[in-house]
Short mmCIF file of N, CA and C in Angstrom, two decimals:
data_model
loop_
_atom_site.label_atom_id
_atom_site.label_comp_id
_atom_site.label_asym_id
_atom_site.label_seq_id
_atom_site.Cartn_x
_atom_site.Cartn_y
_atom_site.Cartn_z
N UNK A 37 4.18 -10.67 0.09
CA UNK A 37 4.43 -9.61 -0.85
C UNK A 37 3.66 -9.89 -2.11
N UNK A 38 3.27 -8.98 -2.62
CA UNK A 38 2.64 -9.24 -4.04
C UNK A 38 3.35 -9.31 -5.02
N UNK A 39 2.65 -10.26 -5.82
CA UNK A 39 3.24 -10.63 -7.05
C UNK A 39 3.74 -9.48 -8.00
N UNK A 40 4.66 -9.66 -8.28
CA UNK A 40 5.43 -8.44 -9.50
C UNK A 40 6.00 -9.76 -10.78
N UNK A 41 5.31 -9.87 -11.93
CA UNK A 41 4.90 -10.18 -13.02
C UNK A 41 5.84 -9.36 -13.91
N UNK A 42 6.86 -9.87 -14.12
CA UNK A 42 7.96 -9.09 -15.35
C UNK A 42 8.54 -10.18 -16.27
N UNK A 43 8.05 -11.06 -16.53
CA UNK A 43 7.94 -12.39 -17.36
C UNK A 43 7.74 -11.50 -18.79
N UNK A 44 6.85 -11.13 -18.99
CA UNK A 44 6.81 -10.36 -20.33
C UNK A 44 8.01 -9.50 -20.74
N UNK A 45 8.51 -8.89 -19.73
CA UNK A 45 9.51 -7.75 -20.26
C UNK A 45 10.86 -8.53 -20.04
N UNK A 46 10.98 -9.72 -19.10
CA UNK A 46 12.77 -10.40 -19.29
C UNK A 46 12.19 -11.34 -20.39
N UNK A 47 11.24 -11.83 -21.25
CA UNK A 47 10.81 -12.06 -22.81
C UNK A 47 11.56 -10.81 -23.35
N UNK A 48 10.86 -10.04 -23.64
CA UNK A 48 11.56 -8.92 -24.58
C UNK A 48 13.07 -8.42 -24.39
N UNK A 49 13.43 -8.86 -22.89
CA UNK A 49 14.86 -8.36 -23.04
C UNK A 49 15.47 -9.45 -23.97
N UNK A 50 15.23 -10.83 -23.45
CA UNK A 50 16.32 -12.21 -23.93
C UNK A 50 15.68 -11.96 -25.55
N UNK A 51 14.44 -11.95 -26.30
CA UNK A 51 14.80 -12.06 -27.56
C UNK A 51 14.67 -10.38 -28.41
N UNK A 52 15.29 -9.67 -27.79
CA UNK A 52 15.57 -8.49 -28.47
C UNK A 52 17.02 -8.81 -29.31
N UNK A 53 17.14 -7.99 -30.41
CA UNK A 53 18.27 -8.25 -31.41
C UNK A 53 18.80 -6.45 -31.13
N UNK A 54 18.42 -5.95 -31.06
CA UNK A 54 19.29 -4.75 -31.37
C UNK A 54 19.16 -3.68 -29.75
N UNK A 55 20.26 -3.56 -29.61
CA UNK A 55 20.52 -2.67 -28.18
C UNK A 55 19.91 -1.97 -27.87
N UNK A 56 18.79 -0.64 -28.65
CA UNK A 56 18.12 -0.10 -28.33
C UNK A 56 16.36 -0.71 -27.88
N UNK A 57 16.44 -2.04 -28.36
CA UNK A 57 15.30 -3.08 -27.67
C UNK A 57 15.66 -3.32 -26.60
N UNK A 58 16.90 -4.10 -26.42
CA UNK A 58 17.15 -4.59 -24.97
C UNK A 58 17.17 -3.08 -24.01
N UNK A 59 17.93 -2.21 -24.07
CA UNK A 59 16.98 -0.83 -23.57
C UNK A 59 15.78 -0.23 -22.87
N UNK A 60 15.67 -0.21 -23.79
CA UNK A 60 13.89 -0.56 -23.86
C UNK A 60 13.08 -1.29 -22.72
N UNK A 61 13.70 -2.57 -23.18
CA UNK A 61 12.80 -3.59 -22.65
C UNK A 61 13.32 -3.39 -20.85
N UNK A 62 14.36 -3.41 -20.71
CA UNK A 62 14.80 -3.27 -19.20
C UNK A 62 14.69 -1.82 -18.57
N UNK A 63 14.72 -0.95 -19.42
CA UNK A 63 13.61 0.27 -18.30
C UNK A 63 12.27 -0.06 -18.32
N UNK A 64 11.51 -0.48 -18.82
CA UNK A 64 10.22 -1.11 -18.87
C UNK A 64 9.83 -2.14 -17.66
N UNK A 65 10.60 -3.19 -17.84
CA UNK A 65 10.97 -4.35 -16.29
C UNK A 65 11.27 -2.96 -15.07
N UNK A 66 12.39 -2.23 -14.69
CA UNK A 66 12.42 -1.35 -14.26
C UNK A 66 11.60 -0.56 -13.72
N UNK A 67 10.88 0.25 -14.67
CA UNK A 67 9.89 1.08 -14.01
C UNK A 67 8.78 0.12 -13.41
N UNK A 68 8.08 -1.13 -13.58
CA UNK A 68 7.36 -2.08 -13.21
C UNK A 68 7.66 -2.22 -11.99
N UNK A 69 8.84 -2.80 -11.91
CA UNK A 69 9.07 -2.95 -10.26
C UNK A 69 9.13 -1.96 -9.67
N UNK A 70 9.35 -0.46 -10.01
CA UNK A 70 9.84 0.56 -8.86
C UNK A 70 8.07 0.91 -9.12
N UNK A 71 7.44 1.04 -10.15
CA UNK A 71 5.99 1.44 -9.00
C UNK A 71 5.55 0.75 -8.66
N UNK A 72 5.66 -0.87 -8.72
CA UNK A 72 4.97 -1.54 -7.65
C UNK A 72 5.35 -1.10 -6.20
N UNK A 73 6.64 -1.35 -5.65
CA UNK A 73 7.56 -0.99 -4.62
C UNK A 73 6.80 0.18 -4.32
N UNK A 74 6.86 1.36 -5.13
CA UNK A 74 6.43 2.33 -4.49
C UNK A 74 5.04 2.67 -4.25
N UNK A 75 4.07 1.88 -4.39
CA UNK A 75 3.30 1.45 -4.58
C UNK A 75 2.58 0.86 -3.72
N UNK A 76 3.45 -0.21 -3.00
CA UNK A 76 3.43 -0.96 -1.86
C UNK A 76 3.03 -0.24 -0.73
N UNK A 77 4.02 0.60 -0.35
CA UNK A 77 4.41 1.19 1.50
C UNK A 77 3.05 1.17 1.99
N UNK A 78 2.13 2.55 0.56
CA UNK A 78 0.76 2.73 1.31
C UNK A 78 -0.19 1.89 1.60
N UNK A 79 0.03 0.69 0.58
CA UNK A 79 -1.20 -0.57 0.75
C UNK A 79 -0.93 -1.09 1.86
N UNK A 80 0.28 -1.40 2.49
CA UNK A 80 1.08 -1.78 3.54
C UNK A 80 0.37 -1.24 5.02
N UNK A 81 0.31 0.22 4.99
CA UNK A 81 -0.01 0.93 5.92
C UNK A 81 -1.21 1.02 6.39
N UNK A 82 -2.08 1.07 4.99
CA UNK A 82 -3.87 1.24 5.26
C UNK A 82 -4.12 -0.28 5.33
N UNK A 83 -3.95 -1.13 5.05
CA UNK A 83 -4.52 -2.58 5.39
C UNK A 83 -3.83 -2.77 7.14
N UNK A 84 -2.65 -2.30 7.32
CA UNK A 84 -2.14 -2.31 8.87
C UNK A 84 -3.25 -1.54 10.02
N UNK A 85 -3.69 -0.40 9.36
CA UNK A 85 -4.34 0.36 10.39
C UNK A 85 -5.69 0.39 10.27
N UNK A 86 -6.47 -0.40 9.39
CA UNK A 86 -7.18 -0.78 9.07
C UNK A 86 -7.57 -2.04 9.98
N UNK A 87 -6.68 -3.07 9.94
CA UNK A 87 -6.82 -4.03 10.99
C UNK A 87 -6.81 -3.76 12.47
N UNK A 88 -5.92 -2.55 12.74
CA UNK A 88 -5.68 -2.26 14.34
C UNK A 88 -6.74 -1.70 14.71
N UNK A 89 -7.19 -0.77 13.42
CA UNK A 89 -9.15 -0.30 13.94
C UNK A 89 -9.72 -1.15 14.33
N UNK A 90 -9.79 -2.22 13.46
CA UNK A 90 -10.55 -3.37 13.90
C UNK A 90 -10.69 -4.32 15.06
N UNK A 91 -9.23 -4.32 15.37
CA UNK A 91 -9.07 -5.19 16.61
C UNK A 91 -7.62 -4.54 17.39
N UNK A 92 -8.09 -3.58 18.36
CA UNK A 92 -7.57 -2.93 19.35
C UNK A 92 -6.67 -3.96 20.21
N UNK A 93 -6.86 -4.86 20.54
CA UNK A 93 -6.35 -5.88 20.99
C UNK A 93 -5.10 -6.06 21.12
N UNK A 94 -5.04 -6.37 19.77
CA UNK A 94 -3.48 -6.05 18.76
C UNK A 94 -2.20 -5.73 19.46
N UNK A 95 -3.00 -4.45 19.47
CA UNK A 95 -2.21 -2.81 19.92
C UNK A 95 -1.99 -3.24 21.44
N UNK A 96 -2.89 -3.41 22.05
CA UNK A 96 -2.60 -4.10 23.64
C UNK A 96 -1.79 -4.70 23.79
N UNK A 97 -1.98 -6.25 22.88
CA UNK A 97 -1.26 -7.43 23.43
C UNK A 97 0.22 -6.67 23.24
N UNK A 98 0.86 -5.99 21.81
CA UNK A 98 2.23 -5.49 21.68
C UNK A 98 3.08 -4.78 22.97
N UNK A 99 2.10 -3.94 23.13
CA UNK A 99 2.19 -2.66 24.24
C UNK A 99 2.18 -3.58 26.02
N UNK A 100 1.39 -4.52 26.09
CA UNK A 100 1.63 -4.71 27.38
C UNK A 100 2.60 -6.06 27.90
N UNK A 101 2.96 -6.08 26.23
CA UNK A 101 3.82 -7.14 26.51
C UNK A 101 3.57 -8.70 26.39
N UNK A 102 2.31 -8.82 26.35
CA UNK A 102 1.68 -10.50 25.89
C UNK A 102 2.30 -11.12 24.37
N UNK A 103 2.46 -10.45 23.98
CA UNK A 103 2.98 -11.15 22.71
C UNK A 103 3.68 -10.32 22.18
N UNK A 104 5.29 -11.21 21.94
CA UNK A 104 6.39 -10.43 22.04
C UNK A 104 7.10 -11.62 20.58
N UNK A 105 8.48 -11.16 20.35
CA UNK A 105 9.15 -12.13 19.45
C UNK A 105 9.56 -13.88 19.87
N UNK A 106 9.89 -13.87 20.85
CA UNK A 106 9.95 -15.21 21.56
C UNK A 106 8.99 -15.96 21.46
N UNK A 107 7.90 -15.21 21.54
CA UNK A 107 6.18 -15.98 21.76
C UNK A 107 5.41 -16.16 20.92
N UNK A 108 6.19 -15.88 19.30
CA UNK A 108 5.85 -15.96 17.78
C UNK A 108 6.16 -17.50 17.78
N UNK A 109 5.58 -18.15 17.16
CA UNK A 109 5.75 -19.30 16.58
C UNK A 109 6.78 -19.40 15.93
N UNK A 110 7.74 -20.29 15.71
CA UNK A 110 8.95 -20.36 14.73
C UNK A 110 8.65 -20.30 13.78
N UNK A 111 7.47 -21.12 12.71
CA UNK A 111 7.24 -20.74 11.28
C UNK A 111 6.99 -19.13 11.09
N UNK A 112 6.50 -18.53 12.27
CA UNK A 112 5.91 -17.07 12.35
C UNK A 112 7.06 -16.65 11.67
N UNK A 113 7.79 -16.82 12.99
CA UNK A 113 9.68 -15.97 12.84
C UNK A 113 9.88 -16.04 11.66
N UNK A 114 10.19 -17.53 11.06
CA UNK A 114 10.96 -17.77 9.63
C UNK A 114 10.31 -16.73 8.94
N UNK A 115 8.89 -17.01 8.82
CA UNK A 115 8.35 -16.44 7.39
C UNK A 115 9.01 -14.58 7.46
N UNK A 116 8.28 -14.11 9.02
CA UNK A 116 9.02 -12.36 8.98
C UNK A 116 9.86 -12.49 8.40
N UNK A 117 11.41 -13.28 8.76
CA UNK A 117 12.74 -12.91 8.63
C UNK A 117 13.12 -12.82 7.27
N UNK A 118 12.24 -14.27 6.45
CA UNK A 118 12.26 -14.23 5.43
C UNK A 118 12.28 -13.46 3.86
N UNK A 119 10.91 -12.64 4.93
CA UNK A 119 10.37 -11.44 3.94
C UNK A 119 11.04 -10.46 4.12
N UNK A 120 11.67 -9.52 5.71
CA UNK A 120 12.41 -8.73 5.49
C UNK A 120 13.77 -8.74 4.91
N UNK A 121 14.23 -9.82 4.72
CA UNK A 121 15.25 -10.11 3.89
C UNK A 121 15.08 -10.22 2.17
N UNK A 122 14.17 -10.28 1.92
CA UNK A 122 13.60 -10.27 0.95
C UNK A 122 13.24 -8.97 0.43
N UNK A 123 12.29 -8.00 1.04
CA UNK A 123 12.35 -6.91 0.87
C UNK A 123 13.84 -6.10 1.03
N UNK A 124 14.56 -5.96 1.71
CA UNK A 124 16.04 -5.41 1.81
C UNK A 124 16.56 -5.80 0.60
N UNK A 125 17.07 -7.17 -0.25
CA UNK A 125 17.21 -7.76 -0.95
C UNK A 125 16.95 -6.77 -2.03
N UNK A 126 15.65 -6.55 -2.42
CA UNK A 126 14.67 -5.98 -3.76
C UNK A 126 15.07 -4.54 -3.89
N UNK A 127 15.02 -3.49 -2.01
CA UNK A 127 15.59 -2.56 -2.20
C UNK A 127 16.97 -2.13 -2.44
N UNK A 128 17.32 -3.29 -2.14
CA UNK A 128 19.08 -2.70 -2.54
C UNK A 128 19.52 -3.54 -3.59
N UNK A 129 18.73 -3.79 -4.65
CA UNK A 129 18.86 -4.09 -5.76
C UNK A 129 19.95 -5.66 -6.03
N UNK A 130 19.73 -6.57 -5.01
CA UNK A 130 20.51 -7.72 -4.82
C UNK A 130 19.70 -8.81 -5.69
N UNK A 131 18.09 -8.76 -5.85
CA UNK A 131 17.52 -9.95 -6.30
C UNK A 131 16.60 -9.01 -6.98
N UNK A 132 15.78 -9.66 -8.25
CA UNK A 132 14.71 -9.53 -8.63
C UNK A 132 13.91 -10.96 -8.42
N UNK A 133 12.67 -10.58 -8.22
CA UNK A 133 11.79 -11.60 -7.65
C UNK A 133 10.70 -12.14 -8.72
N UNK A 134 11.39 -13.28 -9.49
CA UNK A 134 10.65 -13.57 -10.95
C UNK A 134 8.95 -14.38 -10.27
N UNK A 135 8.17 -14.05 -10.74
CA UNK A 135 7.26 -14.71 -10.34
C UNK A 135 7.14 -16.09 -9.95
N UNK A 136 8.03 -17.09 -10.53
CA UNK A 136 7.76 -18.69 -10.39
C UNK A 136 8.85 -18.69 -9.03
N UNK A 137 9.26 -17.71 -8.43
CA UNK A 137 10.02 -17.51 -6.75
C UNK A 137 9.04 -17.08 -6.19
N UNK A 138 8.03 -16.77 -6.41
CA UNK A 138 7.09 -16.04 -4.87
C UNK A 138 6.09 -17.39 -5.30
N UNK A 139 6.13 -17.90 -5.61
CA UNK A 139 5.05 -18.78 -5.42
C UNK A 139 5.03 -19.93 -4.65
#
């Protein structure tokens, strides 16, 4: 997942003094993450089909059954499970993902 960089704006929330800063500052963090997120799906999609242009294969091995979830490597597995939990996480508003965590 790409980096989402809101270090500057949880700065401005923690040393804001008056409520309409802290405000402020957290629709700001806010809108950051929701257009990255939204932002995402399509980069997601055209780098996906972008690759399957490239290598048809892919699309085979899925479809005829050669390489399936069992036949993923375990670090493979972890890392998927990881991330879709991670993404679920972000969309249902359980974690924010400070930069010095994705690294």
């Amino acid at each position: 997942m790409a980096q989402i960089d809101i270090s500057s704006e949880i700065s401005q929330i923690s040393n804001a003094v008056y409520g309409k800063d802290v405000r402020s500052s957290i629709v700001a963090a806010l809108t950051k993450l929701n257009n990255a997120l939204v932002n995402f799906e399509p980069v997601v999609k055209a780098a996906t089909e972008e690759y399957l242009d490239d290598h048809p294969e892919a699309v085979t091995s899925v479809q005829d059954g050669s390489i399936s979830w069992a036949k993923l490597a375990s670090a493979v597995q972890t890392r998927v499970t990881t991330t879709e939990t991670t993404v679920s996480n972000i969309l249902n508003g359980n974690t924010l993902m400070l930069k010095e965590e994705v690294e």
